[in-house]
mmCIF file of C-alpha atoms in Angstrom:
data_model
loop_
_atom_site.group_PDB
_atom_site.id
_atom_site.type_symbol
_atom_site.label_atom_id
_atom_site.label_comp_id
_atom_site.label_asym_id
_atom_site.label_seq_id
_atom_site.Cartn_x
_atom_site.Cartn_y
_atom_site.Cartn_z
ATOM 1 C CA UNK A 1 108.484 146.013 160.717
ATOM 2 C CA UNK A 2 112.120 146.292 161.559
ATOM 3 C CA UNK A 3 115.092 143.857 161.458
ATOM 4 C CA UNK A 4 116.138 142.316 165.106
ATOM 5 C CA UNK A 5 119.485 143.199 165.945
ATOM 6 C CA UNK A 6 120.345 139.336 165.376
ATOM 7 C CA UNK A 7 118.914 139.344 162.473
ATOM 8 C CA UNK A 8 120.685 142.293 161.383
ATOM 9 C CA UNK A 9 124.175 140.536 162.524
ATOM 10 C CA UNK A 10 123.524 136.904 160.635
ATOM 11 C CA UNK A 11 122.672 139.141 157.955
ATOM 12 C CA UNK A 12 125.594 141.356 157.872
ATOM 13 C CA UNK A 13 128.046 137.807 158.453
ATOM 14 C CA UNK A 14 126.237 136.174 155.127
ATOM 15 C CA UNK A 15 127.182 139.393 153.178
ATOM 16 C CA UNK A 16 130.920 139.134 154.473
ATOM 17 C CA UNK A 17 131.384 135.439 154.125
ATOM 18 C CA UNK A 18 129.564 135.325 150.451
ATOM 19 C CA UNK A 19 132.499 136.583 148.660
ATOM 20 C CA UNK A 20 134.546 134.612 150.058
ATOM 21 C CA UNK A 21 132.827 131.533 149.493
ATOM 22 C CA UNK A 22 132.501 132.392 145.829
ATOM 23 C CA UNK A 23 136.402 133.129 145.179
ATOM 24 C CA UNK A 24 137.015 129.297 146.597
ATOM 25 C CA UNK A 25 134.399 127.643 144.893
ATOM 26 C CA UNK A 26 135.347 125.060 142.324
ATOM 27 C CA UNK A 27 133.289 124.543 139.009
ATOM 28 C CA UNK A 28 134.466 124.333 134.953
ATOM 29 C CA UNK A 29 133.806 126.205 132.397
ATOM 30 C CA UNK A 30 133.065 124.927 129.207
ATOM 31 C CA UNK A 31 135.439 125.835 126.389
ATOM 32 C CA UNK A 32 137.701 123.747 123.549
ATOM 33 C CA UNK A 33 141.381 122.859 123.637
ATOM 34 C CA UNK A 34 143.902 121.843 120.730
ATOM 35 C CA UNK A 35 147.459 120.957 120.213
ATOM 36 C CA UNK A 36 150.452 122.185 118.914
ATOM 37 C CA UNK A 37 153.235 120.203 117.018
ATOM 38 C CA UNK A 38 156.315 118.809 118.825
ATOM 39 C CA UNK A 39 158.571 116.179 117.606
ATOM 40 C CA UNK A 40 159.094 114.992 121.267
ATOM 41 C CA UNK A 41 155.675 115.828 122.664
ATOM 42 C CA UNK A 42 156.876 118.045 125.068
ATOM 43 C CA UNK A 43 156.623 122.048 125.741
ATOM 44 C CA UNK A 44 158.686 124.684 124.121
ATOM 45 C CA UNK A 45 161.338 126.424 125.533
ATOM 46 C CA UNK A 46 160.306 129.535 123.265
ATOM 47 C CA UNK A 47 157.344 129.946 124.877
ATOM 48 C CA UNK A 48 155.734 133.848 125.484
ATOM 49 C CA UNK A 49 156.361 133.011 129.243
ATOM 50 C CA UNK A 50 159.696 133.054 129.057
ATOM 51 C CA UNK A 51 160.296 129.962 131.344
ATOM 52 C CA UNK A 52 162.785 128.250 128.751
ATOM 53 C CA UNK A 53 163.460 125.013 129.397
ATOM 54 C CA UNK A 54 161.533 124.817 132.807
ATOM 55 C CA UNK A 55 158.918 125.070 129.888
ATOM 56 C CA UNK A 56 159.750 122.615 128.018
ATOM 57 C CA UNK A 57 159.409 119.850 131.011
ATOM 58 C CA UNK A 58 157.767 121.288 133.800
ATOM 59 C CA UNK A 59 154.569 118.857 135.062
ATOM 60 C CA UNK A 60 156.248 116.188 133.168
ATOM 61 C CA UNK A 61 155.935 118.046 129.759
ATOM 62 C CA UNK A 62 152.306 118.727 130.797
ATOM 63 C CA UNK A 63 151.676 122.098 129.282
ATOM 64 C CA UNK A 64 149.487 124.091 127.247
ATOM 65 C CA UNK A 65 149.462 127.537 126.080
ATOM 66 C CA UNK A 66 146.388 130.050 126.012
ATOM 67 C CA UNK A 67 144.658 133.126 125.061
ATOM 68 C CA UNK A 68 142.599 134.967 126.974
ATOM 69 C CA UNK A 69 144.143 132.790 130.465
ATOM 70 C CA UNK A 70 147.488 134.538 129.541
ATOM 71 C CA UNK A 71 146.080 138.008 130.972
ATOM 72 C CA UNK A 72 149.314 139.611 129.899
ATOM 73 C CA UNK A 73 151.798 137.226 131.282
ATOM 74 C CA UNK A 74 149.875 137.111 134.903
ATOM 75 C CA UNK A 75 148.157 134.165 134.120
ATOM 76 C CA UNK A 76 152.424 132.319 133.159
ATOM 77 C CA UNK A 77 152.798 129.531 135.534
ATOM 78 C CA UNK A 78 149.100 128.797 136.678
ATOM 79 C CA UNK A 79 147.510 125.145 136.652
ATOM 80 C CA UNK A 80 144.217 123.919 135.113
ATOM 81 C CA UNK A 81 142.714 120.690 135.128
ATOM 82 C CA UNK A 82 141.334 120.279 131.647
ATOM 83 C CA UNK A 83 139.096 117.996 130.730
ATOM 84 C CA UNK A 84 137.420 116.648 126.869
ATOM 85 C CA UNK A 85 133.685 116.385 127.143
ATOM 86 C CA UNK A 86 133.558 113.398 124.700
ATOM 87 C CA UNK A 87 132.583 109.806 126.977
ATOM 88 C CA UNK A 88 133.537 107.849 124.498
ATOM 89 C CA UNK A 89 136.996 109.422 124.317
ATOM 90 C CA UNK A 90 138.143 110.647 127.043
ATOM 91 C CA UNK A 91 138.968 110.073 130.632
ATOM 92 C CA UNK A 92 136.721 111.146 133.488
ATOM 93 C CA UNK A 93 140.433 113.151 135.012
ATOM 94 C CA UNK A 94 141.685 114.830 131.984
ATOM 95 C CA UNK A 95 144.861 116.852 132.452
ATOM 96 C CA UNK A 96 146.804 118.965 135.107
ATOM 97 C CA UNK A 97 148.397 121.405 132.489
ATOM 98 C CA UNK A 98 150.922 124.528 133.471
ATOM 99 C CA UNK A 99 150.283 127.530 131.572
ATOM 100 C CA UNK A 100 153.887 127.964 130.131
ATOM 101 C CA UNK A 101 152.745 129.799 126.644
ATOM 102 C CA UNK A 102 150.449 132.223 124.614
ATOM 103 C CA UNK A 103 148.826 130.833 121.681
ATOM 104 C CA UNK A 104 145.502 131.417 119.903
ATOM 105 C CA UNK A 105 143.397 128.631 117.890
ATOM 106 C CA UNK A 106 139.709 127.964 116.975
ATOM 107 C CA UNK A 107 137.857 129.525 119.464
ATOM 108 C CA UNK A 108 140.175 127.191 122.120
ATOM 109 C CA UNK A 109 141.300 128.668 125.720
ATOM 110 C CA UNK A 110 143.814 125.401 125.715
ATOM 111 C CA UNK A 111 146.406 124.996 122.815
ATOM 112 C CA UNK A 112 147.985 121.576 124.429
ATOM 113 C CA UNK A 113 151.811 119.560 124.096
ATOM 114 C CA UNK A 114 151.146 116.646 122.532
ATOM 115 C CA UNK A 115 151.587 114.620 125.911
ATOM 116 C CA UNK A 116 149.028 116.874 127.116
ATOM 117 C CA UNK A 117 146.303 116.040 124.967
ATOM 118 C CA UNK A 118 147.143 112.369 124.826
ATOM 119 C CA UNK A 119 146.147 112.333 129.007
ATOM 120 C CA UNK A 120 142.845 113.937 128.363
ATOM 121 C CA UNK A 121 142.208 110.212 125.971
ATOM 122 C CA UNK A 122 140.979 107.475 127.367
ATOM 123 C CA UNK A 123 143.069 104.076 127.124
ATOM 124 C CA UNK A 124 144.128 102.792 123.525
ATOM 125 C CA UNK A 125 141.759 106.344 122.050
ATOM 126 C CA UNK A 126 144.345 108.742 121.360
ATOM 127 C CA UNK A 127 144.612 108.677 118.077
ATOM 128 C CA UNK A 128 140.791 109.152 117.814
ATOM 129 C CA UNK A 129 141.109 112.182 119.669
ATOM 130 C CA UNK A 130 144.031 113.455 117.632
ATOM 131 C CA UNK A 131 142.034 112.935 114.354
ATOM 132 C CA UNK A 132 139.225 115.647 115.991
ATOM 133 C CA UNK A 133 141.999 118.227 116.132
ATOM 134 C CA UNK A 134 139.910 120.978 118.201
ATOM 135 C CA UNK A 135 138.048 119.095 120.976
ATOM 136 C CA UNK A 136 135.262 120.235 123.422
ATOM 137 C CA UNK A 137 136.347 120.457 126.904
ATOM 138 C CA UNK A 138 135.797 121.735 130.146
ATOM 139 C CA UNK A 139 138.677 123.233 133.331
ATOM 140 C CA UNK A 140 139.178 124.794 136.453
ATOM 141 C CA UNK A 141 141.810 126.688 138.190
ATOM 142 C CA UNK A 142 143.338 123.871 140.402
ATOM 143 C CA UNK A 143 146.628 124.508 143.220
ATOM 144 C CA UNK A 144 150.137 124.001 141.148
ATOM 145 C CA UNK A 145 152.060 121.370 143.226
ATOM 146 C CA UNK A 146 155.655 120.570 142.747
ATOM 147 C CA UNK A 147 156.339 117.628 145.041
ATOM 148 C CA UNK A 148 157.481 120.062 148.351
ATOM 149 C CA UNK A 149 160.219 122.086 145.891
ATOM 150 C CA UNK A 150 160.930 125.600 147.037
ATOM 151 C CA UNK A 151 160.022 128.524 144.924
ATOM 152 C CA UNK A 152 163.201 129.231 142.642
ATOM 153 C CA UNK A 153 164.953 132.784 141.059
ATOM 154 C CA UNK A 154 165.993 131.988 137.624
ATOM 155 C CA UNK A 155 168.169 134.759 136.139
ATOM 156 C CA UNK A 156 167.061 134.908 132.298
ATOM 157 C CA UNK A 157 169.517 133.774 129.261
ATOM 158 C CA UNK A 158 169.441 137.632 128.268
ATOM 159 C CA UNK A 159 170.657 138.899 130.986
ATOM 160 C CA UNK A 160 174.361 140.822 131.112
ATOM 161 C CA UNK A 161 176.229 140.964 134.505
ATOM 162 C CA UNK A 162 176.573 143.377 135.779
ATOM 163 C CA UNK A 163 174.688 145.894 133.751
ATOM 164 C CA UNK A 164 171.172 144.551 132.910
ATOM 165 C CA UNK A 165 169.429 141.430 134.989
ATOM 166 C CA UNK A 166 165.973 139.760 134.042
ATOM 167 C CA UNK A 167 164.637 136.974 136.821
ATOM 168 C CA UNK A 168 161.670 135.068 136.268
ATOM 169 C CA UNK A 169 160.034 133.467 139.216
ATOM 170 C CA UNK A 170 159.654 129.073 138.969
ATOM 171 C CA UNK A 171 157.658 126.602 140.854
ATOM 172 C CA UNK A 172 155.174 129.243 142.589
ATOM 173 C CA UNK A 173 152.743 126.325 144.113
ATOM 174 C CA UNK A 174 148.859 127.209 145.377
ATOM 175 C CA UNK A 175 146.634 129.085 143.254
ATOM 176 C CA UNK A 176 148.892 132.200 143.477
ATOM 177 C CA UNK A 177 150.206 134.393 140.428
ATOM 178 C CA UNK A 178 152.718 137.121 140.542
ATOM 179 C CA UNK A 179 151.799 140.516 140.015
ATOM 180 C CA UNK A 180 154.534 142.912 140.573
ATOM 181 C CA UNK A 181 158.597 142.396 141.178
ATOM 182 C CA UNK A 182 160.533 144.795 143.563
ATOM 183 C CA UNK A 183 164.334 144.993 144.169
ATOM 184 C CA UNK A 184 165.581 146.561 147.025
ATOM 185 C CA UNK A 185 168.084 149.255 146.898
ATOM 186 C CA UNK A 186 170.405 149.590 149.702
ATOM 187 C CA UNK A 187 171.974 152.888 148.817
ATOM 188 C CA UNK A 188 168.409 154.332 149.204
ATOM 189 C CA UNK A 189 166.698 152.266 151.844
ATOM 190 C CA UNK A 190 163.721 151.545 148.875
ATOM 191 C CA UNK A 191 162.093 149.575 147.086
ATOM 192 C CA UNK A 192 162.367 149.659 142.999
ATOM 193 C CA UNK A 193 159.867 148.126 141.262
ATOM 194 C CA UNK A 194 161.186 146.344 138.149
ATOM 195 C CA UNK A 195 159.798 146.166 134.488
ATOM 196 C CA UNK A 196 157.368 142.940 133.303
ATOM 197 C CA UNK A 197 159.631 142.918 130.092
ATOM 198 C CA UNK A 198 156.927 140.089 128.642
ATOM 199 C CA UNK A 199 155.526 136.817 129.811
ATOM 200 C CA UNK A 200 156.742 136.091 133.218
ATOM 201 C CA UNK A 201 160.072 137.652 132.779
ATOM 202 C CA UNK A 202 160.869 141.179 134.818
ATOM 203 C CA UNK A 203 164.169 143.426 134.305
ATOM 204 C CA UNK A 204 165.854 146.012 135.560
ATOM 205 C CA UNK A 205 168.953 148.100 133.789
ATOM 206 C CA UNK A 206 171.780 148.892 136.268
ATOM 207 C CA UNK A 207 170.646 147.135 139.245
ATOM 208 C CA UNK A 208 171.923 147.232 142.515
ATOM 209 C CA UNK A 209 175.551 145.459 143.083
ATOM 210 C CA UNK A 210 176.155 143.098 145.503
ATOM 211 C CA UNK A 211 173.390 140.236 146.548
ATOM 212 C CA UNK A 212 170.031 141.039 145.551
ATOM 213 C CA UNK A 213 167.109 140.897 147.999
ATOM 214 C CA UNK A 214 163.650 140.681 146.447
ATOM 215 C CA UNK A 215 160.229 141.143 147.313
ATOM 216 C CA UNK A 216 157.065 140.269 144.564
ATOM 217 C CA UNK A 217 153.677 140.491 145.301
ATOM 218 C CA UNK A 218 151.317 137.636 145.256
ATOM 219 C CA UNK A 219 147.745 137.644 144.730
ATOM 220 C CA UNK A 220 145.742 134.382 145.658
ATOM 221 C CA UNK A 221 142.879 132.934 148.161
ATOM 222 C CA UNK A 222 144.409 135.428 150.757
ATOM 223 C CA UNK A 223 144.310 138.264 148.217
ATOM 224 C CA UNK A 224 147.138 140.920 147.101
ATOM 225 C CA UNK A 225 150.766 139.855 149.830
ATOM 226 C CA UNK A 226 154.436 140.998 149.260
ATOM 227 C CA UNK A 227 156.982 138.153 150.081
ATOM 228 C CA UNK A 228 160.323 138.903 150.443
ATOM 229 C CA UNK A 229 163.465 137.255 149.834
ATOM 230 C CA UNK A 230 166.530 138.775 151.134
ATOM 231 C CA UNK A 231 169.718 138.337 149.487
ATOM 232 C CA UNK A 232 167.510 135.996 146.811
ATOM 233 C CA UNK A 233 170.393 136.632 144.399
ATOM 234 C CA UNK A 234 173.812 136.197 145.097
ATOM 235 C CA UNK A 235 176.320 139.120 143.765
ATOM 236 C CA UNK A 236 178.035 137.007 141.654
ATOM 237 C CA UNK A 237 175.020 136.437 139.737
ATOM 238 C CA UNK A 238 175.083 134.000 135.940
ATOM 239 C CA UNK A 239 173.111 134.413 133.225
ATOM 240 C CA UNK A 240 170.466 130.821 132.774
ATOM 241 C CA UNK A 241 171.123 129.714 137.024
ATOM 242 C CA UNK A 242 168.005 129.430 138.894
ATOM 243 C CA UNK A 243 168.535 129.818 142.617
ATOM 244 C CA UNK A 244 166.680 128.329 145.368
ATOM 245 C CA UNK A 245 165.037 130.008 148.220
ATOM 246 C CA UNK A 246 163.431 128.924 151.249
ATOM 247 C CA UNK A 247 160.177 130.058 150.319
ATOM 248 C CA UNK A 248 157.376 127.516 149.400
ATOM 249 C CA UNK A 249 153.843 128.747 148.269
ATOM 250 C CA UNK A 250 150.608 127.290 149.227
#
C-alpha cells in the first residue's frame, strides 16, 4: 500500500527538521581534564592560539588548552562548560573555559589554568582535586558571552607596517568559529584570502595600503556566513592594537 500524500509531506518535514534538531542539541561527552602550571593561575600569553595576553585573562583567566578540540586552530576561541564527574569533589556547574591553547596530556581533551580547575571543586575541596592531577570529567560546546562587547581586530605583535600584517579575530560570542579571513583589494575590486599562519592568527605579505576592510567567514547554528567589516583597520595601522568594530556575534 502506498504513502498518502500527507503522509508523504510530515514525512519529508521530519527528514528536514532532524538535522537540524541534532546540530542544536545539548549533551556531554565524557572525557578527563588536567592542569598546567602558572605562578598566577592564569592563562598564557604564549599560547598556540596566538591570542597573547587576551589569553592570558580572557573569561577571567578561565582557560584551558586542548587536543583534538584545537582542530587546527578552528576550534581557538570556542567555550566549553566542563565539568569533574567526582560528587564528592566537585560542583554540579563546573567551568565555562575559552579554548585559548593546544596542549596534550593523559588521554585529557581539557589541559586547565589553575583558576580553571579550582571552579570545577566544590567549596573548601580544591586541594583534593589538585592531588588527583588528571580528573574524570564531562563538557559541552556552550555560546561564548562577553558581557555585550563588540567583536575586536587585533593586529599581531609580529606584524611590520607597512609590509607584512597578521590580525587575529577577539571576543567572537555564540557558538561560531572562524574559518577563513579575506582582505579586500581595492586596486582589483577582489577579495584576497589571507594565510592561517597558526592558531587563530592569519597574515598577509604586502597588503593593501590605506584602511583595511575585511570579510571572514563564520560557521555556526546558521551554518558557513561571510561578515564583513569595511575599513576594519585603519591605514595607520600598530603592531599589538586591537580595534573595535560594530559587529557583535550571537
Amino acid at each position: 500500500m502506498g504513502f498518502s500524500l500527507k503522509f508523504r509531506y510530515c514525512l519529508v518535514s521530519v527528514m528536514v527538521l532532524l538535522p537540524a534538531l541534532c546540530y542544536s542539541q545539548d549533551y556531554f561527552v565524557r572525557s578527563r581534564a588536567t592542569y598546567y602550571g602558572s605562578p598566577d593561575c592564569l592563562g598564557t600569553p604564549s599560547g598556540a592560539c596566538g591570542f597573547g595576553e587576551y589569553g592570558r585573562t580572557v573569561n577571567d583567566a578561565n582557560v584551558a588548552g586542548v587536543s583534538r578540540l584545537y582542530k587546527n586552530g578552528t576550534g581557538c576561541g570556542a567555550c566549553y562548560q566542563v565539568r569533574c564527574t567526582n560528587p564528592q569533589l566537585c560542583d554540579d556547574n563546573g567551568v565555562n573555559i575559552v579554548v585559548t591553547d593546544y596542549g596534550e596530556g593523559d588521554h585529557t581533551d581539557f589541559i586547565l589554568s589553575p583558576r580553571a580547575y579550582t571552579r570545577m571543586a566544590r567549596s573548601n575541596t580544591a586541594a583534593q582535586l589538585f592531588a588527583y592531577g588528571v580528573v574524570d570529567v564531562e563538557y559541552q560546546r556552550i555560546p561564548c558571552g562577553y558581557g555585550g562587547k563588540k567583536l575586536q581586530f587585533k593586529v599581531h605583535e609580529h606584524s611590520r607596517y607597512p609590509s607584512y600584517l597578521a590580525i587575529v579575530i577577539l571576543y567572537p560570542a555564540g557558538r561560531n568559529e572562524i574559518q577563513a579571513i579575506e582582505i579586500y583589494r581595492e586596486d582589483c575590486k577582489q577579495w584576497i584570502g589571507m594565510r592561517r599562519a597558526y592558531g587563530a592568527v592569519y597574515d598577509m605579505a604586502n597588503p593593501p595600503q590605506g584602511s583595511i576592510s575585511l570579510r571572514f567567514q563564520v560557521s555556526g547554528s546558521a551554518g558557513l556566513t561571510w561578515v564583513q567589516a569595511p575599513n576594519a583597520i585603519p591605514s595607520n595601522w600598530e603592531a599589538g592594537v586591537a580595534y573595535e568594530s560594530d559587529i557583535q556575534l550571537e
